[in-house]
Tab-separated table of C-alpha atoms in Angstrom:
chain	number	residue	atom	x	y	z
Q	273	ALA	CA	-5.445	21.086	-56.552
Q	274	GLN	CA	-6.603	17.956	-58.427
Q	275	LYS	CA	-8.318	14.808	-57.452
Q	276	VAL	CA	-8.959	11.266	-58.692
Q	277	THR	CA	-11.490	9.373	-57.032
Q	278	GLN	CA	-12.193	5.894	-57.509
Q	279	ALA	CA	-14.842	4.693	-54.799
Q	280	GLN	CA	-14.794	1.138	-55.562
Q	281	THR	CA	-12.531	-0.113	-53.756
Q	282	GLU	CA	-12.976	-3.783	-55.209
Q	283	ILE	CA	-14.711	-6.233	-57.822
Q	284	SER	CA	-15.531	-9.614	-58.572
Q	285	VAL	CA	-17.133	-10.781	-60.966
Q	286	VAL	CA	-17.376	-14.149	-62.824
Q	287	GLU	CA	-15.726	-15.053	-66.196
Q	288	LYS	CA	-17.168	-13.513	-69.139
Q	289	GLU	CA	-18.967	-10.637	-67.027
Q	290	ASP	CA	-18.920	-7.621	-68.291
Q	291	VAL	CA	-17.640	-5.119	-65.407
Q	292	THR	CA	-17.339	-1.371	-65.514
Q	293	LEU	CA	-14.093	0.559	-62.929
Q	294	ASP	CA	-15.537	4.263	-62.064
Q	295	CYS	CA	-13.296	7.449	-62.096
Q	296	VAL	CA	-14.501	10.765	-61.192
Q	297	TYR	CA	-11.761	13.345	-61.280
Q	298	GLU	CA	-11.287	17.218	-60.517
Q	299	THR	CA	-9.165	19.990	-61.942
Q	300	ARG	CA	-9.279	23.054	-62.713
Q	301	ASP	CA	-6.780	22.738	-65.714
Q	302	THR	CA	-8.518	23.359	-69.092
Q	303	THR	CA	-6.076	21.189	-70.766
Q	304	TYR	CA	-5.171	17.876	-68.971
Q	305	TYR	CA	-5.158	14.531	-70.062
Q	306	LEU	CA	-6.374	10.693	-68.642
Q	307	PHE	CA	-4.454	8.287	-67.979
Q	308	TRP	CA	-5.993	4.599	-66.707
Q	309	TYR	CA	-3.199	1.706	-65.921
Q	310	LYS	CA	-3.142	-1.884	-64.639
Q	311	GLN	CA	-1.242	-3.196	-62.232
Q	312	PRO	CA	-1.029	-6.695	-62.263
Q	313	PRO	CA	0.105	-9.408	-59.586
Q	314	SER	CA	3.913	-8.344	-60.940
Q	315	GLY	CA	3.845	-5.365	-59.610
Q	316	GLU	CA	4.634	-3.305	-62.986
Q	317	LEU	CA	1.728	-0.158	-63.990
Q	318	VAL	CA	1.360	-0.976	-67.665
Q	319	PHE	CA	0.187	2.112	-69.169
Q	320	LEU	CA	-4.261	1.104	-71.030
Q	321	ILE	CA	-4.975	4.480	-72.553
Q	322	ARG	CA	-4.692	8.327	-72.162
Q	323	ARG	CA	-7.039	10.489	-73.109
Q	324	ASN	CA	-6.877	14.584	-73.368
Q	325	SER	CA	-9.938	16.407	-72.345
Q	326	PHE	CA	-10.449	17.736	-75.665
Q	327	ASP	CA	-11.446	14.883	-77.028
Q	328	GLU	CA	-14.382	13.437	-75.835
Q	329	GLN	CA	-14.881	10.425	-77.810
Q	330	ASN	CA	-15.400	7.407	-76.716
Q	331	GLU	CA	-13.094	4.324	-77.493
Q	332	ILE	CA	-12.656	0.926	-77.582
Q	333	SER	CA	-9.779	-1.673	-77.630
Q	334	GLY	CA	-10.466	-5.231	-78.276
Q	335	ARG	CA	-12.452	-6.251	-75.011
Q	336	TYR	CA	-11.859	-2.889	-73.209
Q	337	SER	CA	-13.763	0.118	-74.114
Q	338	TRP	CA	-13.799	3.655	-72.422
Q	339	ASN	CA	-16.240	6.621	-71.524
Q	340	PHE	CA	-15.203	9.958	-70.912
Q	341	GLN	CA	-17.844	12.624	-70.288
Q	342	LYS	CA	-16.471	16.519	-69.029
Q	343	SER	CA	-19.768	17.215	-67.946
Q	344	THR	CA	-19.754	14.552	-65.142
Q	345	SER	CA	-15.926	14.629	-64.928
Q	346	SER	CA	-16.011	10.723	-65.687
Q	347	PHE	CA	-14.125	9.108	-67.216
Q	348	ASN	CA	-15.185	5.569	-66.452
Q	349	PHE	CA	-13.592	1.936	-67.761
Q	350	THR	CA	-14.866	-1.291	-69.208
Q	351	ILE	CA	-14.216	-4.221	-69.655
Q	352	THR	CA	-16.732	-6.631	-71.535
Q	353	ALA	CA	-16.373	-10.560	-72.028
Q	354	SER	CA	-13.559	-10.458	-68.816
Q	355	GLN	CA	-11.444	-12.904	-68.739
Q	356	VAL	CA	-9.035	-14.277	-65.317
Q	357	VAL	CA	-6.230	-12.560	-66.579
Q	358	ASP	CA	-8.001	-9.717	-66.384
Q	359	SER	CA	-7.510	-10.096	-62.472
Q	360	ALA	CA	-5.686	-6.961	-61.091
Q	361	VAL	CA	-5.764	-3.001	-59.415
Q	362	TYR	CA	-7.139	-0.512	-61.786
Q	363	PHE	CA	-5.511	2.694	-61.593
Q	364	CYS	CA	-7.082	6.137	-62.834
Q	365	ALA	CA	-4.539	9.203	-62.712
Q	366	LEU	CA	-5.053	13.091	-63.728
Q	367	SER	CA	-1.777	14.651	-65.824
Q	368	GLU	CA	-1.400	18.550	-64.372
Q	369	VAL	CA	1.871	21.204	-65.431
Q	370	THR	CA	2.928	22.476	-62.534
Q	371	GLY	CA	6.107	24.252	-62.587
Q	372	ALA	CA	9.285	22.447	-64.294
Q	373	ASN	CA	7.397	19.216	-64.285
Q	374	SER	CA	4.194	17.515	-65.311
Q	375	LYS	CA	2.509	15.267	-62.158
Q	376	LEU	CA	0.641	12.499	-62.213
Q	377	THR	CA	-2.307	12.349	-59.926
Q	378	PHE	CA	-3.008	8.382	-58.348
Q	379	GLY	CA	-6.546	7.694	-57.276
Q	380	LYS	CA	-6.471	5.058	-54.821
Q	381	GLY	CA	-6.968	1.765	-57.270
Q	382	ILE	CA	-9.653	-0.660	-57.703
Q	383	THR	CA	-8.674	-4.403	-56.964
Q	384	LEU	CA	-10.593	-6.521	-59.648
Q	385	SER	CA	-11.012	-10.426	-59.088
Q	386	VAL	CA	-12.688	-12.519	-62.349
Q	387	ARG	CA	-13.151	-15.884	-60.670
Q	388	PRO	CA	-13.206	-19.043	-63.142
A	102	GLU	CA	8.037	-6.048	-69.990
A	103	THR	CA	7.799	-2.091	-69.500
A	104	GLY	CA	11.956	-1.469	-70.326
A	105	VAL	CA	12.279	-0.101	-66.934
A	106	THR	CA	14.232	-2.243	-64.093
A	107	GLN	CA	14.744	-2.010	-60.696
A	108	THR	CA	16.475	-4.369	-58.384
A	109	PRO	CA	16.277	-5.464	-55.499
A	110	ARG	CA	12.766	-6.775	-56.625
A	111	HIS	CA	12.239	-7.494	-52.439
A	112	LEU	CA	14.165	-6.252	-49.472
A	113	VAL	CA	13.879	-6.583	-46.012
A	114	MET	CA	15.738	-4.392	-43.554
A	115	GLY	CA	16.531	-3.399	-40.035
A	116	MET	CA	16.551	0.140	-39.384
A	117	THR	CA	19.868	0.683	-38.679
A	118	ASN	CA	20.502	-0.913	-41.917
A	119	LYS	CA	21.495	1.095	-44.942
A	120	LYS	CA	20.911	-0.011	-47.982
A	121	SER	CA	20.743	1.093	-52.105
A	122	LEU	CA	17.720	0.883	-54.270
A	123	LYS	CA	18.695	0.871	-57.936
A	124	CYS	CA	16.155	1.228	-61.766
A	125	GLU	CA	17.305	1.669	-65.089
A	126	GLN	CA	14.981	2.473	-67.975
A	127	HIS	CA	16.061	1.428	-71.504
A	128	LEU	CA	13.705	3.562	-73.352
A	129	GLY	CA	16.040	6.474	-73.692
A	130	HIS	CA	14.151	8.854	-72.180
A	131	ASN	CA	15.294	11.713	-69.975
A	132	ALA	CA	12.904	11.993	-66.870
A	133	MET	CA	12.698	9.253	-63.977
A	134	TYR	CA	10.652	8.837	-60.850
A	135	TRP	CA	9.656	8.019	-57.548
A	136	TYR	CA	6.838	6.539	-55.831
A	137	LYS	CA	5.814	5.313	-52.785
A	138	GLN	CA	2.800	2.726	-52.893
A	139	SER	CA	1.727	2.053	-49.397
A	140	ALA	CA	-1.790	-0.452	-49.187
A	141	LYS	CA	-5.159	1.439	-49.627
A	142	LYS	CA	-3.237	4.329	-50.847
A	143	PRO	CA	-3.045	6.187	-53.636
A	144	LEU	CA	0.767	5.908	-55.346
A	145	GLU	CA	2.781	9.050	-53.339
A	146	LEU	CA	4.940	10.951	-55.636
A	147	MET	CA	8.573	11.389	-54.092
A	148	PHE	CA	10.625	12.575	-55.991
A	149	VAL	CA	11.264	13.851	-59.697
A	150	TYR	CA	14.621	13.712	-61.841
A	151	ASN	CA	15.148	15.631	-65.727
A	152	PHE	CA	17.803	15.397	-67.785
A	153	LYS	CA	19.668	14.267	-63.872
A	154	GLU	CA	18.617	17.419	-62.372
A	155	GLN	CA	16.262	17.524	-59.384
A	156	THR	CA	13.228	18.641	-60.592
A	157	GLU	CA	11.081	17.869	-57.350
A	158	ASN	CA	11.171	16.715	-53.889
A	159	ASN	CA	7.601	16.368	-52.490
A	160	SER	CA	8.584	16.245	-48.532
A	161	VAL	CA	10.289	13.707	-48.737
A	162	PRO	CA	11.977	12.843	-45.353
A	163	SER	CA	15.720	12.847	-45.454
A	164	ARG	CA	16.108	9.260	-44.379
A	165	PHE	CA	15.170	8.634	-48.308
A	166	SER	CA	18.344	9.366	-50.777
A	167	PRO	CA	17.852	9.890	-54.046
A	168	GLU	CA	21.048	9.639	-57.572
A	169	CYS	CA	20.633	10.055	-60.747
A	170	PRO	CA	24.360	9.737	-61.909
A	171	ASN	CA	22.760	9.783	-66.178
A	172	SER	CA	19.197	9.683	-67.037
A	173	SER	CA	19.093	5.826	-67.212
A	174	HIS	CA	19.887	5.329	-64.205
A	175	LEU	CA	18.126	6.060	-60.349
A	176	PHE	CA	19.264	5.341	-57.155
A	177	LEU	CA	17.666	5.669	-53.816
A	178	HIS	CA	19.652	5.299	-50.703
A	179	LEU	CA	17.285	4.074	-47.277
A	180	HIS	CA	18.902	4.804	-44.143
A	181	THR	CA	17.360	4.748	-40.675
A	182	LEU	CA	14.126	3.277	-41.537
A	183	GLN	CA	11.057	3.078	-39.735
A	184	PRO	CA	8.753	0.494	-40.182
A	185	GLU	CA	6.243	3.145	-41.796
A	186	ASP	CA	8.155	3.305	-44.911
A	187	SER	CA	7.395	-0.260	-45.779
A	188	ALA	CA	6.156	-0.244	-49.607
A	189	LEU	CA	6.184	-0.978	-52.536
A	190	TYR	CA	8.793	1.515	-54.171
A	191	LEU	CA	8.408	2.131	-57.701
A	192	CYS	CA	9.922	3.172	-60.309
A	193	ALA	CA	9.097	5.203	-63.596
A	194	SER	CA	10.749	7.243	-66.687
A	195	SER	CA	8.967	9.317	-69.329
A	196	PRO	CA	10.393	11.577	-72.253
A	197	HIS	CA	10.301	15.085	-70.331
A	198	SER	CA	9.109	15.408	-66.829
A	199	ALA	CA	7.262	18.716	-68.103
A	200	SER	CA	5.162	17.203	-70.434
A	201	SER	CA	1.445	16.011	-69.584
A	202	TYR	CA	0.987	13.903	-72.433
A	203	ASN	CA	3.290	11.575	-71.914
A	204	GLU	CA	2.755	8.441	-70.139
A	205	GLN	CA	5.018	7.490	-67.428
A	206	PHE	CA	6.372	3.355	-67.690
A	207	PHE	CA	7.202	1.711	-64.726
A	208	GLY	CA	8.660	-0.561	-63.431
A	209	PRO	CA	7.825	-3.955	-61.246
A	210	GLY	CA	8.671	-2.053	-57.965
A	211	THR	CA	10.676	-2.993	-54.776
A	212	ARG	CA	8.640	-4.546	-52.003
A	213	LEU	CA	10.345	-3.055	-49.218
A	214	THR	CA	10.328	-4.296	-44.842
A	215	VAL	CA	11.324	-2.660	-42.521
A	216	LEU	CA	11.508	-4.283	-39.708
């Protein structure tokens, strides 16, 4: 069975600090996809990034960067120079295909608070 | 705006009431999902529909009854709920339910409180 662990539950930082959100996953699949979603107070989960299991290149998008390490089954997310608008719950997720469906297995989420 | 809308945004109901949650997606997707999000727990997948056909029921109690009249609309009919059913109910859509590549697009959720 797949599993996603986000060991950090709540993180509080001051604006402009860098912060890293950890994600560790377990799967027996050789082909899989990893995702990060952001859930602001408004409720909807917003897709941030997808990474497939064969692509270990790190990715940077503005202040966001992701570090995928297959050897340690980790897919960590770093926000550089955090801002108050980054305050949200962040979910890491792993997809698998079982039967007729692809399923997303989510971690419990990390609540990030960025203080002015 | 993710292209997925949900109504109502908030709902308070008694244990004997019957109510329905509505989800609509404007993305041309063929798969729709219901999730339950309780405090301090991972999102729980409840139901999956692909081309209007239910392809997943994740052992959800029968007091939750989904309906998918077409690929753009998804309902969750609620009756005789329990207080522990209070949660945020999220709807999502994706191009096809069998593809592990595609991200899912989520609505803002319905915050349900059962008294």
